XYZ file of C-alpha atoms in Angstrom:
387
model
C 26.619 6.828 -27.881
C 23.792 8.755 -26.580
C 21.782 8.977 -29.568
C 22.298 4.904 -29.413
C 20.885 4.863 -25.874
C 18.133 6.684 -26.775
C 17.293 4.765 -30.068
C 17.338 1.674 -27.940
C 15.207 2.977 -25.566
C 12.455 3.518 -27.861
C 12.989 0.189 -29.387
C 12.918 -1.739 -26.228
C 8.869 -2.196 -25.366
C 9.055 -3.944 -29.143
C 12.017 -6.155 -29.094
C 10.303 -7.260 -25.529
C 7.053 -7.404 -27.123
C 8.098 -9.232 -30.285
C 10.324 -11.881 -28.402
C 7.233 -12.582 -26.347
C 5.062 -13.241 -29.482
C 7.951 -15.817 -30.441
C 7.806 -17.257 -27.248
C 4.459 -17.603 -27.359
C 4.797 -19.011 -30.580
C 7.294 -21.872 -29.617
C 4.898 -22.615 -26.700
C 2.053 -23.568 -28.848
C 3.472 -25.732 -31.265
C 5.493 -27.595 -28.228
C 2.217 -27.868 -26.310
C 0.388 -29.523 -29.162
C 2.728 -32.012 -29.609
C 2.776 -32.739 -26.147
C -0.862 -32.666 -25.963
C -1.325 -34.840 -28.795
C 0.767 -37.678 -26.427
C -1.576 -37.308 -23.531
C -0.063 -34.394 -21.960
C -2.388 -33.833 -19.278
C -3.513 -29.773 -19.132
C -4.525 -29.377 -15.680
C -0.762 -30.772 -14.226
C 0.635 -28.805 -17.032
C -0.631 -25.710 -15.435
C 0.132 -26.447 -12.313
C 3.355 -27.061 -12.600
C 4.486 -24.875 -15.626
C 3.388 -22.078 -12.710
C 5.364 -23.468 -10.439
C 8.739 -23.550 -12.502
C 8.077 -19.864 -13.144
C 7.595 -19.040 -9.768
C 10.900 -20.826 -8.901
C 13.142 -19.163 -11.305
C 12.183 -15.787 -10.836
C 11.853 -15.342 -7.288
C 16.305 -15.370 -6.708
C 15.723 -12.508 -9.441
C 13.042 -10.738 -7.315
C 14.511 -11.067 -4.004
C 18.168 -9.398 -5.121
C 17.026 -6.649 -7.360
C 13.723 -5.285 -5.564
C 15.132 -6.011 -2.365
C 14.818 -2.569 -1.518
C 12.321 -0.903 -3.437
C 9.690 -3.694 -3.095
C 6.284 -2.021 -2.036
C 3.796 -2.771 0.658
C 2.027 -5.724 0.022
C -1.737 -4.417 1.557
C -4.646 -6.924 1.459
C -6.569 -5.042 -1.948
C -3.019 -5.623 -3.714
C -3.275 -9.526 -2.658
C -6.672 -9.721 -3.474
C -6.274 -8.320 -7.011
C -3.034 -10.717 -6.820
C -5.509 -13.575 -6.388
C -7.580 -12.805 -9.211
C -5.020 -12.626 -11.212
C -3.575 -16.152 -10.532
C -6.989 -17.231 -11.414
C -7.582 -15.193 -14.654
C -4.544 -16.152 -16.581
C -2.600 -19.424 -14.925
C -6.145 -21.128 -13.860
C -8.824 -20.179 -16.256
C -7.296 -19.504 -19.478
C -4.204 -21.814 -19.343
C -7.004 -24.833 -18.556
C -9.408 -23.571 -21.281
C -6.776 -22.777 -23.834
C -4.907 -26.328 -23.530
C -8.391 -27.945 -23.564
C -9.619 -26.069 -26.543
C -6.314 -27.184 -28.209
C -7.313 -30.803 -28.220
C -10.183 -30.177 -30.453
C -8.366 -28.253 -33.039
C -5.005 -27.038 -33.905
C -2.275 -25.004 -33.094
C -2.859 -22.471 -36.206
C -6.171 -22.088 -35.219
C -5.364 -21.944 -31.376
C -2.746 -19.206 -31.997
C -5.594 -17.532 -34.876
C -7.872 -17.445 -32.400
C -5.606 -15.107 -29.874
C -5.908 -12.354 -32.185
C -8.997 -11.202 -30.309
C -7.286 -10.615 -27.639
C -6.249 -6.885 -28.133
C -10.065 -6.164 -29.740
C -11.317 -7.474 -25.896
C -8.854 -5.709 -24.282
C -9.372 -2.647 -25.884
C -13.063 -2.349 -24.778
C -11.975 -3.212 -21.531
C -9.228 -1.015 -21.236
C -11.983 1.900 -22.731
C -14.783 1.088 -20.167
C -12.076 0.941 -17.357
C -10.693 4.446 -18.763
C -7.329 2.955 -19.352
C -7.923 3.757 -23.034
C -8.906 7.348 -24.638
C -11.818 6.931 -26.906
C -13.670 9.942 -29.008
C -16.061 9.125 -31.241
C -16.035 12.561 -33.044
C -12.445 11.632 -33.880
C -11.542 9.323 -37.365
C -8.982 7.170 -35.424
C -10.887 6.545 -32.734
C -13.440 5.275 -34.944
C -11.228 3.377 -36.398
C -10.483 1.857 -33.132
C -14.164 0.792 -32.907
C -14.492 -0.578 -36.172
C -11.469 -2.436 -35.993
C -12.549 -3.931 -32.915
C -15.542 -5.286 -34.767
C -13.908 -6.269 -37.531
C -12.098 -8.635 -35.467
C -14.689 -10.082 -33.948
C -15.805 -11.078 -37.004
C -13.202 -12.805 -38.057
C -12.890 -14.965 -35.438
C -16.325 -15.873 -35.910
C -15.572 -16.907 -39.383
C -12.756 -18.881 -38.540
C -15.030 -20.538 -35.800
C -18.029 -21.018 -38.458
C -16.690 -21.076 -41.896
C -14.843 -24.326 -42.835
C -14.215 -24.150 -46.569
C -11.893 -26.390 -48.761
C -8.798 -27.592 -48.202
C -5.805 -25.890 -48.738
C -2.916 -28.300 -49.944
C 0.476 -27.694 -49.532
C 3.274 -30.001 -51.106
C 4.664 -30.786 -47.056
C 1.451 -31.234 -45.456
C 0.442 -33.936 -47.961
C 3.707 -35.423 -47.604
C 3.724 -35.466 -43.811
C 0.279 -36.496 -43.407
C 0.837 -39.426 -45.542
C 4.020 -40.444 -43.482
C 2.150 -39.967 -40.627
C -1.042 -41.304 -41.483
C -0.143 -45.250 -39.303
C 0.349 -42.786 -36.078
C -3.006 -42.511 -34.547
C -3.773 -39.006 -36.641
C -6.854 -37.236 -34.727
C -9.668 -35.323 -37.565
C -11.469 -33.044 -35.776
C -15.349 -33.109 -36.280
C -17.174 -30.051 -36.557
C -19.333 -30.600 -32.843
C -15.128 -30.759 -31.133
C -14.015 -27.721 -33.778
C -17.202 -25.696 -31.849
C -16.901 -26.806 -28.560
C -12.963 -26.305 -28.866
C -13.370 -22.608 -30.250
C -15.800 -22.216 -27.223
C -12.870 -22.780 -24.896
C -10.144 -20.873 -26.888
C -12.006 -17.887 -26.655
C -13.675 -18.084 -23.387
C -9.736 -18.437 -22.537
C -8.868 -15.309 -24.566
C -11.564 -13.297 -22.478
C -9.955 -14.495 -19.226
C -6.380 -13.691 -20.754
C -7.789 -10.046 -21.685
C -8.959 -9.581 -18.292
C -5.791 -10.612 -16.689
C -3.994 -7.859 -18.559
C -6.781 -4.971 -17.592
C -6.528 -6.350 -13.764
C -2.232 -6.303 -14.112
C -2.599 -2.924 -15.492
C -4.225 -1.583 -12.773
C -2.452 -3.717 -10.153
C 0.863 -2.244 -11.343
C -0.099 1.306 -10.491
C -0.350 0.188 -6.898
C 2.323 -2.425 -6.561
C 5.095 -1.130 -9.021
C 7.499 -4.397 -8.766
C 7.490 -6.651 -11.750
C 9.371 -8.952 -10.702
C 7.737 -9.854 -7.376
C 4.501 -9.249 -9.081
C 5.587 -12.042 -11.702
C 6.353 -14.746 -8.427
C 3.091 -13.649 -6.513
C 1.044 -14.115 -9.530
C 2.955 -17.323 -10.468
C 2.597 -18.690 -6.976
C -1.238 -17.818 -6.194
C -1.661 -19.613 -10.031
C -0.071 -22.733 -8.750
C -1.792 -23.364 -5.449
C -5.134 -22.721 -7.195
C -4.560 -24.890 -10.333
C -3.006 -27.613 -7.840
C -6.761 -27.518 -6.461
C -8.346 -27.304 -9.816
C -6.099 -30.260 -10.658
C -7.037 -32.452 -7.411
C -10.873 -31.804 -7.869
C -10.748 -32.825 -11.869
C -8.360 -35.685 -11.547
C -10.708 -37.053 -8.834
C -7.054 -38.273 -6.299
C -5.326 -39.990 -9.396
C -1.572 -39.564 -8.422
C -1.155 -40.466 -11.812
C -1.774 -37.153 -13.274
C 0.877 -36.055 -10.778
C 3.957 -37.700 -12.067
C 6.514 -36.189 -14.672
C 8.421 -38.355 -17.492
C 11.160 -36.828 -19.209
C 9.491 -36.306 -22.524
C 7.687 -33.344 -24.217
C 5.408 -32.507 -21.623
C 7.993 -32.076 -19.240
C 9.804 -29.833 -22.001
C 6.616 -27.910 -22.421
C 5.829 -27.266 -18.894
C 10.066 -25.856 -18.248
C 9.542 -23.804 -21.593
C 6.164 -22.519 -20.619
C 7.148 -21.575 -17.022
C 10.644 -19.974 -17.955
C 9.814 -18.179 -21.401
C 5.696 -17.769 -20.997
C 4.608 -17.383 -18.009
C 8.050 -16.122 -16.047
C 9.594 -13.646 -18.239
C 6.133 -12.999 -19.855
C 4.648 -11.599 -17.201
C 7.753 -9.918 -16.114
C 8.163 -7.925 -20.011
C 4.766 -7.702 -20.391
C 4.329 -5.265 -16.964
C 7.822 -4.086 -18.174
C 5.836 -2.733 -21.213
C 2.426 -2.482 -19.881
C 3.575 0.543 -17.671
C 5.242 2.571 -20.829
C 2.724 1.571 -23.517
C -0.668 0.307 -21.734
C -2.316 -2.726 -22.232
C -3.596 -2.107 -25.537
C 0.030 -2.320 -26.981
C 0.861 -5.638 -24.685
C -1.574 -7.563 -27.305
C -1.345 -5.571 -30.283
C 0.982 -7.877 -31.606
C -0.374 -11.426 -31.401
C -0.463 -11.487 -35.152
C 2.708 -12.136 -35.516
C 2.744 -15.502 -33.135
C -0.155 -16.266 -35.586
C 1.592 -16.191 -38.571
C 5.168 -17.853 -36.746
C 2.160 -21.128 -35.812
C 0.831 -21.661 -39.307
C 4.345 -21.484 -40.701
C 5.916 -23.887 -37.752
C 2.667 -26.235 -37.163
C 2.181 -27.092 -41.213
C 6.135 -28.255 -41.250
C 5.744 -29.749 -37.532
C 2.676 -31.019 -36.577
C 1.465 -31.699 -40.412
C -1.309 -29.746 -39.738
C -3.697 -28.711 -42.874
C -5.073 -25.059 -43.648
C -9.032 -24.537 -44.612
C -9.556 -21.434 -46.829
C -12.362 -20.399 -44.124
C -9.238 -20.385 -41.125
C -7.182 -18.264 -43.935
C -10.372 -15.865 -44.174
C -10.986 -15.608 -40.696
C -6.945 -14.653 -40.262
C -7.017 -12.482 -42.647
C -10.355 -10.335 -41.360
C -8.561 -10.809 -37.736
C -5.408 -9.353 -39.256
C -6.983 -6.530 -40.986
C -9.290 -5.258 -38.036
C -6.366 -5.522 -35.511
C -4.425 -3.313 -37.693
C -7.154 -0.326 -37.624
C -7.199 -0.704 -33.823
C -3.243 -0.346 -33.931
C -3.349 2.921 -36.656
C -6.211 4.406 -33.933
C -4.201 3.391 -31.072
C -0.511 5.067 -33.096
C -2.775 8.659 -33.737
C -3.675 8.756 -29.629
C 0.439 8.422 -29.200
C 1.433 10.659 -31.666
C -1.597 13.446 -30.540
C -0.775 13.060 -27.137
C 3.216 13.841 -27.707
C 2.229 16.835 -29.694
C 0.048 18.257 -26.578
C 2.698 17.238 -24.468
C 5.309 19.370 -26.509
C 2.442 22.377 -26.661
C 2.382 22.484 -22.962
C 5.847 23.318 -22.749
C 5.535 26.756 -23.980
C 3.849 29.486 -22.054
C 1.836 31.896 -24.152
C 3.425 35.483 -24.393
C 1.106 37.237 -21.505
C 1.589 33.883 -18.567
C 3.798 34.954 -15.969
C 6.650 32.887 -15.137
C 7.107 32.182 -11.286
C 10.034 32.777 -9.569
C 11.031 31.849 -5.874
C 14.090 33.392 -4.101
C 15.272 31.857 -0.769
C 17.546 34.182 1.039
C 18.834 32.828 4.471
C 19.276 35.227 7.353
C 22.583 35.819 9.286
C 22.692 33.555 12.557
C 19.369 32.149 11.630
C 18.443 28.706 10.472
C 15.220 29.836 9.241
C 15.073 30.831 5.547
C 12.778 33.531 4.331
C 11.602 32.928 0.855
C 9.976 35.797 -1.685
C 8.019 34.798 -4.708
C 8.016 37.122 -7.633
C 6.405 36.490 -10.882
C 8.037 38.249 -14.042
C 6.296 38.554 -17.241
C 8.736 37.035 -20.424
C 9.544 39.142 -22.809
C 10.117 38.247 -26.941
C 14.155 37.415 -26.015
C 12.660 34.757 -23.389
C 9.895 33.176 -25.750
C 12.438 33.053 -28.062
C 14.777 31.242 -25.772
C 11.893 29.016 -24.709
C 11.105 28.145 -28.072
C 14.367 26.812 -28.559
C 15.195 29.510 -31.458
């Protein structure tokens, strides 16, 4: 039963992590569709925010009722920015983006993510770098690596790729209005998708760091939630120019997207991800967007009929492979850092171990305490040593 425990304790950061990717997934292809019925973006934020602000405060207010921390004015500050990196910035961008190309390459594109935030996390000391070490090279060059392939899948358009369902559905679908993307709106929409992904990376650096000082998921989850929704409901009032329009909700996908999106995405999202965050680091959080990739082009080809280019397969594949060095670099750190960590356990043969005795006197309520150090001997190293 114990060993069970512990298994699933080691597990845990990537069941969390995984589910999120499949969240994230599900989002996407949902917010497409909606998108491609005149789903507005900015109301989508706002209120997608606002569900996930609802639903988790009960949650926050019962179990960190008593361990909540001090909420000081550099915490709220740092609480602002971050309902302006993520639920402002790169929801709005990201959504936006999404008009002028698709959901593959939306989700594609979000494999950048853990190359930004990994130079981030580095030049905020969050991440160990040594450049006279192979996997931290490999960290480096991975990082580049994917880089480049998002500028390929950006750039690169190539032929085609045909698959027997996408012809099929794009045929049955052909009467419905179907949008092709020119190549000035694929630009301008990869523009926003990765502006969006450098806001997203930043958000994670900034929660990071914000965690170490306010160490309550949960209520970290509804302030971040809630500062996203009163700042989106002003981005929203200054874009839509006072259309109450924008403002009202239908029951149809959008309204789907925006309950999904606020109770999968942004609620427990944020919650698992500073779950994680404070075991792993940041760095792990967005090591595995490759799999919400590959979960897209699988769901949005049967879905949304959307077709594949060999230059968006490239691109994915380059992504893929540099993402993969910057997880092998980041695995070596772990695995040298447990090995130090064992190391330190044992004293060498001529440290002295410290002793304190406490002895109380009679009548007294003062103890007196003695500290002796004794030298081990080869029956205590052994002992140590676990032999």
């Amino acid at each position: 039963m114990y060993q069970n425990t512990m298994m699933f304790e080691k597990l845990k950061p990537f069941l969390y992590v995984i589910f999120l990717q499949f969240g994230n997934a599900g989002l996407v292809i949902i917010a497409k569709a909606a998108l491609n019925h005149g789903m507005n973006h900015y109301t989508f934020a706002t209120y997608r925010n606002l569900i996930a602000a609802l639903v988790i405060t009960p949650f926050a207010l019962y179990f960190e009722r008593k361990g909540r921390p001090k909420l000081t004015f550099l915490v709220f500050l740092k609480i602002m920015l971050l309902g302006f990196l993520e639920p402002v910035v790169d929801q709005n961008l990201y959504y936006a983006g999404m008009k002028y190309t698709t959901a593959t390459f939306a989700a594609a594109m979000c494999n950048i993510i853990p190359a930004m935030t990994f130079l981030m996390a580095w030049a905020c000391r969050l991440e160990k770098v040594n450049i006279k070490k192979i996997h931290s090279i490999g960290k480096i060059v991975g990082t580049l690596v994917t880089v480049g392939g998002a500028m390929i899948m950006t750039v690169v358009v190539g032929p085609t790729i045909g698959l027997p369902w996408t012809k099929v559905s794009a045929t049955a679908h052909q009467d419905q209005g179907a949008t092709h993307v020119s190549g000035a709106d694929n630009i301008k929409g990869s523009m926003m998708i990765i502006a969006g992904c450098l806001s997203w990376s930043c958000f994670y650096i900034v929660q990071a760091i914000t965690l170490k000082s306010y160490p309550a998921e949960l209520s970290l989850t509804v302030l971040i939630c809630a500062a996203g929704t009163l700042q989106n409901a002003i981005v929203t009032v200054i874009a839509e120019r006072g259309d109450t329009a924008a403002w009202r909700l239908h029951l149809d996908a959008g309204l789907v997207t925006m309950v999904y999106g606020g109770v999968i995405c942004s609620g427990l999202g944020y919650y698992l991800g500073g779950i994680i965050m404070k075991q792993k680091g940041p760095v792990f959080v967005t090591a595995f967007n490759p799999l919400s990739m590959v979960i897209v082009a699988f769901l949005g080809s049967i879905v949304l009929s959307e077709q594949l280019n060999l230059g968006r397969v490239l691109g994915a594949v380059v992504i893929v492979a540099g993402l993969y060095l910057v997880i092998w670099g980041k695995s070596k750190d772990v695995n040298q850092s447990d090995i130090k960590g064992e190391g330190d356990q044992v004293p060498p043969a001529n440290q002295q171990i410290p002793m304190t005795i406490t002895a109380t006197r009679l009548g007294k309520n003062d103890p007196d305490s003695l500290a002796i150090a004794i030298p081990p001997n080869n029956e205590m190293i052994q002992k140590i040593n676990g032999k």
